[in-house]
JSON list of C-alpha atoms in Angstrom, two decimals:
[
{"chain": "A", "resi": 855, "resn": "MET", "atom": "CA", "xyz": [-18.15, 5.04, -40.82]},
{"chain": "A", "resi": 856, "resn": "THR", "atom": "CA", "xyz": [-16.31, 5.45, -38.20]},
{"chain": "A", "resi": 857, "resn": "GLY", "atom": "CA", "xyz": [-17.93, 4.48, -34.88]},
{"chain": "A", "resi": 858, "resn": "ARG", "atom": "CA", "xyz": [-19.28, 6.73, -32.06]},
{"chain": "A", "resi": 859, "resn": "HIS", "atom": "CA", "xyz": [-17.78, 4.80, -29.36]},
{"chain": "A", "resi": 860, "resn": "ARG", "atom": "CA", "xyz": [-14.23, 5.52, -28.62]},
{"chain": "A", "resi": 861, "resn": "ARG", "atom": "CA", "xyz": [-11.58, 2.10, -27.27]},
{"chain": "A", "resi": 862, "resn": "PRO", "atom": "CA", "xyz": [-11.13, 2.15, -23.49]},
{"chain": "A", "resi": 863, "resn": "PRO", "atom": "CA", "xyz": [-7.83, 3.20, -22.32]},
{"chain": "A", "resi": 864, "resn": "PRO", "atom": "CA", "xyz": [-6.08, 0.79, -21.47]},
{"chain": "A", "resi": 865, "resn": "PRO", "atom": "CA", "xyz": [-5.56, -0.69, -18.41]},
{"chain": "A", "resi": 866, "resn": "ALA", "atom": "CA", "xyz": [-2.49, 1.49, -16.43]},
{"chain": "A", "resi": 867, "resn": "PRO", "atom": "CA", "xyz": [-0.52, -1.32, -14.08]},
{"chain": "A", "resi": 868, "resn": "PRO", "atom": "CA", "xyz": [-0.35, -1.63, -10.12]},
{"chain": "A", "resi": 869, "resn": "GLU", "atom": "CA", "xyz": [0.93, 1.34, -8.75]},
{"chain": "A", "resi": 870, "resn": "ASN", "atom": "CA", "xyz": [3.23, -1.69, -6.71]},
{"chain": "A", "resi": 871, "resn": "ALA", "atom": "CA", "xyz": [4.25, -4.08, -10.24]},
{"chain": "A", "resi": 872, "resn": "THR", "atom": "CA", "xyz": [7.42, -3.70, -9.46]},
{"chain": "A", "resi": 873, "resn": "ALA", "atom": "CA", "xyz": [7.34, -4.86, -5.71]},
{"chain": "A", "resi": 874, "resn": "LEU", "atom": "CA", "xyz": [5.28, -7.68, -6.66]},
{"chain": "A", "resi": 875, "resn": "LEU", "atom": "CA", "xyz": [7.21, -8.85, -10.14]},
{"chain": "A", "resi": 876, "resn": "HIS", "atom": "CA", "xyz": [10.94, -8.25, -8.23]},
{"chain": "A", "resi": 877, "resn": "ALA", "atom": "CA", "xyz": [9.28, -11.05, -5.94]},
{"chain": "A", "resi": 878, "resn": "ALA", "atom": "CA", "xyz": [8.17, -13.39, -8.25]},
{"chain": "A", "resi": 879, "resn": "ALA", "atom": "CA", "xyz": [11.19, -13.05, -10.68]},
{"chain": "A", "resi": 880, "resn": "THR", "atom": "CA", "xyz": [12.77, -14.18, -7.22]},
{"chain": "A", "resi": 881, "resn": "GLY", "atom": "CA", "xyz": [10.93, -16.01, -5.35]},
{"chain": "A", "resi": 882, "resn": "LEU", "atom": "CA", "xyz": [11.31, -14.22, -1.75]},
{"chain": "A", "resi": 883, "resn": "PRO", "atom": "CA", "xyz": [8.43, -12.32, -0.30]},
{"chain": "A", "resi": 884, "resn": "VAL", "atom": "CA", "xyz": [9.41, -8.37, -0.66]},
{"chain": "A", "resi": 885, "resn": "VAL", "atom": "CA", "xyz": [8.44, -5.76, 1.98]},
{"chain": "A", "resi": 886, "resn": "GLU", "atom": "CA", "xyz": [7.88, -2.79, 2.11]},
{"chain": "A", "resi": 887, "resn": "GLU", "atom": "CA", "xyz": [7.35, -0.47, 5.60]},
{"chain": "A", "resi": 888, "resn": "GLY", "atom": "CA", "xyz": [7.23, 3.73, 5.60]},
{"chain": "A", "resi": 889, "resn": "VAL", "atom": "CA", "xyz": [4.76, 6.26, 7.80]},
{"chain": "A", "resi": 890, "resn": "VAL", "atom": "CA", "xyz": [2.14, 7.88, 6.24]},
{"chain": "A", "resi": 891, "resn": "VAL", "atom": "CA", "xyz": [-0.78, 10.99, 7.63]},
{"chain": "A", "resi": 892, "resn": "PHE", "atom": "CA", "xyz": [-3.63, 10.59, 5.37]},
{"chain": "A", "resi": 893, "resn": "ASP", "atom": "CA", "xyz": [-4.71, 14.03, 3.51]},
{"chain": "A", "resi": 894, "resn": "GLY", "atom": "CA", "xyz": [-6.81, 15.90, 6.06]},
{"chain": "A", "resi": 895, "resn": "GLY", "atom": "CA", "xyz": [-5.29, 14.06, 9.41]},
{"chain": "A", "resi": 896, "resn": "THR", "atom": "CA", "xyz": [-3.04, 14.29, 11.28]},
{"chain": "A", "resi": 897, "resn": "VAL", "atom": "CA", "xyz": [-2.32, 11.41, 13.32]},
{"chain": "A", "resi": 898, "resn": "PRO", "atom": "CA", "xyz": [0.83, 8.91, 11.96]},
{"chain": "A", "resi": 899, "resn": "TYR", "atom": "CA", "xyz": [0.04, 5.75, 10.72]},
{"chain": "A", "resi": 900, "resn": "ALA", "atom": "CA", "xyz": [3.20, 3.21, 9.91]},
{"chain": "A", "resi": 901, "resn": "TYR", "atom": "CA", "xyz": [2.75, 0.68, 7.58]},
{"chain": "A", "resi": 902, "resn": "ARG", "atom": "CA", "xyz": [3.93, -3.03, 6.40]},
{"chain": "A", "resi": 903, "resn": "THR", "atom": "CA", "xyz": [3.05, -4.19, 2.93]},
{"chain": "A", "resi": 904, "resn": "VAL", "atom": "CA", "xyz": [4.43, -7.57, 2.43]},
{"chain": "A", "resi": 905, "resn": "HIS", "atom": "CA", "xyz": [4.16, -9.11, -1.40]},
{"chain": "A", "resi": 906, "resn": "ARG", "atom": "CA", "xyz": [4.19, -12.86, -1.66]},
{"chain": "A", "resi": 907, "resn": "PRO", "atom": "CA", "xyz": [6.17, -15.04, -4.58]},
{"chain": "A", "resi": 908, "resn": "ASP", "atom": "CA", "xyz": [3.03, -16.26, -5.08]},
{"chain": "A", "resi": 909, "resn": "GLY", "atom": "CA", "xyz": [1.17, -13.25, -5.84]},
{"chain": "A", "resi": 910, "resn": "ARG", "atom": "CA", "xyz": [-0.51, -13.13, -2.54]},
{"chain": "A", "resi": 911, "resn": "CYS", "atom": "CA", "xyz": [-0.05, -9.29, -0.68]},
{"chain": "A", "resi": 912, "resn": "GLU", "atom": "CA", "xyz": [-0.59, -8.42, 2.97]},
{"chain": "A", "resi": 913, "resn": "ARG", "atom": "CA", "xyz": [-0.84, -5.12, 4.20]},
{"chain": "A", "resi": 914, "resn": "HIS", "atom": "CA", "xyz": [-1.26, -3.71, 8.04]},
{"chain": "A", "resi": 915, "resn": "LEU", "atom": "CA", "xyz": [-2.23, -0.17, 9.64]},
{"chain": "A", "resi": 916, "resn": "GLU", "atom": "CA", "xyz": [-1.11, 0.39, 12.34]},
{"chain": "A", "resi": 917, "resn": "ARG", "atom": "CA", "xyz": [-1.83, 4.01, 14.25]},
{"chain": "A", "resi": 918, "resn": "LEU", "atom": "CA", "xyz": [0.94, 5.53, 16.13]},
{"chain": "A", "resi": 919, "resn": "ASP", "atom": "CA", "xyz": [-0.68, 7.50, 18.75]},
{"chain": "A", "resi": 920, "resn": "PRO", "atom": "CA", "xyz": [1.50, 9.86, 21.87]},
{"chain": "A", "resi": 921, "resn": "PRO", "atom": "CA", "xyz": [2.36, 8.08, 24.76]},
{"chain": "A", "resi": 922, "resn": "PRO", "atom": "CA", "xyz": [0.18, 8.87, 27.86]},
{"chain": "A", "resi": 923, "resn": "PRO", "atom": "CA", "xyz": [0.61, 12.14, 29.48]},
{"chain": "A", "resi": 924, "resn": "PRO", "atom": "CA", "xyz": [3.24, 11.47, 32.35]},
{"chain": "A", "resi": 925, "resn": "LEU", "atom": "CA", "xyz": [0.75, 10.55, 35.82]},
{"chain": "A", "resi": 926, "resn": "LEU", "atom": "CA", "xyz": [0.73, 13.86, 38.66]},
{"chain": "A", "resi": 927, "resn": "PRO", "atom": "CA", "xyz": [1.39, 12.94, 42.04]}
]
């Protein structure tokens, strides 16, 4: 007799698995940097992700605002 419940799918590896493995294998931090505009938005953000060899992950996100308009005399 077969059961009514299915086995859950196996967990997917994290999307940054390659960077995590590279950092652990080489013993050096792996840095990913770039610029992203989130869905439905128009403001760009600069991001920086540092994967440490011990498994820690540091993420930094900064909004890239346009420069202020020039002052009129």
